[in-house]
CSV table of C-alpha atoms in Angstrom, one decimal:
chain,number,residue,atom,x,y,z
A,1,UNK,CA,-9.7,-15.0,21.5
A,2,UNK,CA,-8.3,-12.4,19.1
A,3,UNK,CA,-10.0,-12.1,15.7
A,4,UNK,CA,-7.8,-12.5,12.7
A,5,UNK,CA,-7.6,-10.2,9.7
A,6,UNK,CA,-7.0,-11.1,6.1
A,7,UNK,CA,-7.5,-10.1,2.5
A,8,UNK,CA,-8.9,-12.6,0.0
A,9,UNK,CA,-8.2,-12.4,-3.7
A,10,UNK,CA,-10.6,-14.3,-6.0
A,11,UNK,CA,-9.4,-15.1,-9.5
A,12,UNK,CA,-11.3,-16.3,-12.5
A,13,UNK,CA,-9.9,-19.7,-13.3
A,14,UNK,CA,-11.8,-20.0,-16.6
A,15,UNK,CA,-9.6,-17.4,-18.2
A,16,UNK,CA,-6.4,-19.5,-18.0
A,17,UNK,CA,-4.3,-16.4,-17.6
A,18,UNK,CA,-0.5,-16.5,-17.9
A,19,UNK,CA,1.2,-16.6,-14.5
A,20,UNK,CA,2.5,-13.0,-14.9
A,21,UNK,CA,-0.9,-11.7,-15.8
A,22,UNK,CA,-2.5,-13.6,-13.0
A,23,UNK,CA,-0.1,-12.0,-10.5
A,24,UNK,CA,-0.5,-8.5,-11.9
A,25,UNK,CA,-4.3,-8.7,-11.8
A,26,UNK,CA,-4.2,-10.0,-8.2
A,27,UNK,CA,-1.9,-7.1,-7.2
A,28,UNK,CA,-4.3,-4.6,-8.8
A,29,UNK,CA,-7.2,-6.0,-6.8
A,30,UNK,CA,-5.2,-6.1,-3.6
A,31,UNK,CA,-4.1,-2.5,-3.9
A,32,UNK,CA,-7.5,-1.4,-5.1
A,33,UNK,CA,-9.4,-2.9,-2.1
A,34,UNK,CA,-6.8,-1.4,0.3
A,35,UNK,CA,-7.2,2.0,-1.2
A,36,UNK,CA,-11.0,1.8,-0.5
A,37,UNK,CA,-10.1,2.2,3.1
A,38,UNK,CA,-8.8,5.8,2.5
A,39,UNK,CA,-11.1,8.7,2.7
A,40,UNK,CA,-10.0,11.5,0.3
A,41,UNK,CA,-10.6,15.0,-0.8
A,42,UNK,CA,-9.7,16.7,-4.0
A,43,UNK,CA,-7.6,19.8,-3.4
A,44,UNK,CA,-8.0,23.1,-5.4
A,45,UNK,CA,-5.0,22.1,-7.6
A,46,UNK,CA,-6.6,18.8,-8.5
A,47,UNK,CA,-4.5,16.7,-6.3
A,48,UNK,CA,-6.0,14.2,-3.9
A,49,UNK,CA,-5.3,14.2,-0.2
A,50,UNK,CA,-5.9,10.7,1.3
A,51,UNK,CA,-6.6,10.1,5.0
A,52,UNK,CA,-6.8,6.8,6.9
A,53,UNK,CA,-8.5,6.2,10.2
A,54,UNK,CA,-5.8,4.0,11.9
A,55,UNK,CA,-6.4,3.2,15.5
A,56,UNK,CA,-4.2,0.7,17.5
A,57,UNK,CA,-7.0,-1.8,18.1
A,58,UNK,CA,-8.5,-1.8,14.6
A,59,UNK,CA,-8.6,-4.6,12.0
A,60,UNK,CA,-6.3,-2.4,9.9
A,61,UNK,CA,-3.7,-2.0,12.6
A,62,UNK,CA,-3.7,-5.8,13.2
A,63,UNK,CA,-3.2,-6.4,9.5
A,64,UNK,CA,-0.6,-3.8,8.8
A,65,UNK,CA,1.4,-4.6,12.0
A,66,UNK,CA,0.9,-8.4,11.6
A,67,UNK,CA,1.2,-10.8,8.7
A,68,UNK,CA,-0.6,-9.0,5.9
A,69,UNK,CA,-2.4,-12.3,5.3
A,70,UNK,CA,-3.7,-12.8,1.8
A,71,UNK,CA,-5.5,-15.8,0.5
A,72,UNK,CA,-6.0,-16.6,-3.2
A,73,UNK,CA,-9.2,-18.4,-4.1
A,74,UNK,CA,-11.0,-19.0,-7.4
A,75,UNK,CA,-14.3,-19.0,-9.2
A,76,UNK,CA,-15.1,-20.6,-12.5
A,77,UNK,CA,-16.8,-17.8,-14.4
A,78,UNK,CA,-17.4,-14.1,-14.9
A,79,UNK,CA,-20.9,-14.6,-13.5
A,80,UNK,CA,-19.6,-16.1,-10.3
A,81,UNK,CA,-17.1,-13.3,-9.9
A,82,UNK,CA,-19.7,-10.5,-10.4
A,83,UNK,CA,-22.3,-12.3,-8.1
A,84,UNK,CA,-19.7,-12.4,-5.3
A,85,UNK,CA,-18.8,-8.8,-5.8
A,86,UNK,CA,-22.4,-7.7,-5.7
A,87,UNK,CA,-23.2,-9.9,-2.7
A,88,UNK,CA,-20.3,-8.3,-0.6
A,89,UNK,CA,-21.3,-4.8,-1.7
A,90,UNK,CA,-24.9,-5.3,-0.8
A,91,UNK,CA,-24.6,-7.3,2.4
A,92,UNK,CA,-21.4,-5.8,3.9
A,93,UNK,CA,-20.8,-2.4,2.4
A,94,UNK,CA,-18.3,-1.7,5.2
A,95,UNK,CA,-15.9,-4.4,3.9
A,96,UNK,CA,-13.6,-3.0,1.1
A,97,UNK,CA,-14.0,-4.9,-2.2
A,98,UNK,CA,-12.5,-4.1,-5.6
A,99,UNK,CA,-13.4,-5.7,-8.9
A,100,UNK,CA,-10.7,-5.6,-11.6
A,101,UNK,CA,-11.3,-5.2,-15.3
A,102,UNK,CA,-8.2,-5.7,-17.5
A,103,UNK,CA,-8.0,-3.4,-20.5
A,104,UNK,CA,-7.4,-6.4,-22.8
A,105,UNK,CA,-4.3,-5.0,-24.4
A,106,UNK,CA,-2.0,-7.9,-23.9
A,107,UNK,CA,-4.0,-11.1,-23.3
A,108,UNK,CA,-7.7,-10.8,-24.1
A,109,UNK,CA,-7.6,-9.8,-27.8
A,110,UNK,CA,-8.5,-6.2,-27.1
A,111,UNK,CA,-11.6,-7.0,-25.1
A,112,UNK,CA,-11.9,-5.5,-21.6
A,113,UNK,CA,-12.2,-8.5,-19.2
A,114,UNK,CA,-13.2,-8.9,-15.6
A,115,UNK,CA,-10.4,-10.9,-14.1
A,116,UNK,CA,-10.5,-10.9,-10.3
A,117,UNK,CA,-11.5,-9.1,-7.1
A,118,UNK,CA,-10.1,-8.5,-3.7
A,119,UNK,CA,-12.1,-8.5,-0.4
A,120,UNK,CA,-10.6,-6.8,2.6
A,121,UNK,CA,-8.4,-6.4,4.5
A,122,UNK,CA,-11.1,-7.0,7.1
A,123,UNK,CA,-12.0,-9.4,9.9
A,124,UNK,CA,-11.6,-12.9,8.6
A,125,UNK,CA,-14.8,-14.3,10.1
A,126,UNK,CA,-16.8,-11.7,8.2
A,127,UNK,CA,-15.0,-12.3,4.9
A,128,UNK,CA,-15.5,-16.1,5.3
A,129,UNK,CA,-19.3,-15.6,5.2
A,130,UNK,CA,-18.8,-14.8,1.5
A,131,UNK,CA,-15.8,-16.9,0.5
A,132,UNK,CA,-16.0,-19.9,2.8
A,133,UNK,CA,-17.2,-22.2,0.1
A,134,UNK,CA,-14.5,-21.2,-2.5
A,135,UNK,CA,-11.4,-23.3,-3.1
A,136,UNK,CA,-7.7,-22.3,-2.9
A,137,UNK,CA,-6.2,-21.3,-6.2
């Protein structure tokens, strides 16, 4: 049986973000977690050269050449979001995860606010160990 690959985006439901803000924050998280897969070096001119280890049988090849599966789940508080982020970082540092903090310029009255995170892309069974009890957004 072939393993499946996905990315999970976890949103804070307690913030009651506008739909556009919600989508933008989720997109930031998705791209941020994906970029964690790139190794990089800073060149002499200050630019960054990114590299990606892409092998045909990797989780990344399956995701990029397949469905780009993304699942959106929710938590009910900042504490739940931060605890999930820390748990993934500590227990599975090989899984890319990105925690998004909005600057607060348009929706949160000037207060920087943690809004969401993305886990993966990575093997779905490993991500499920952290998100299996969360509900669909």
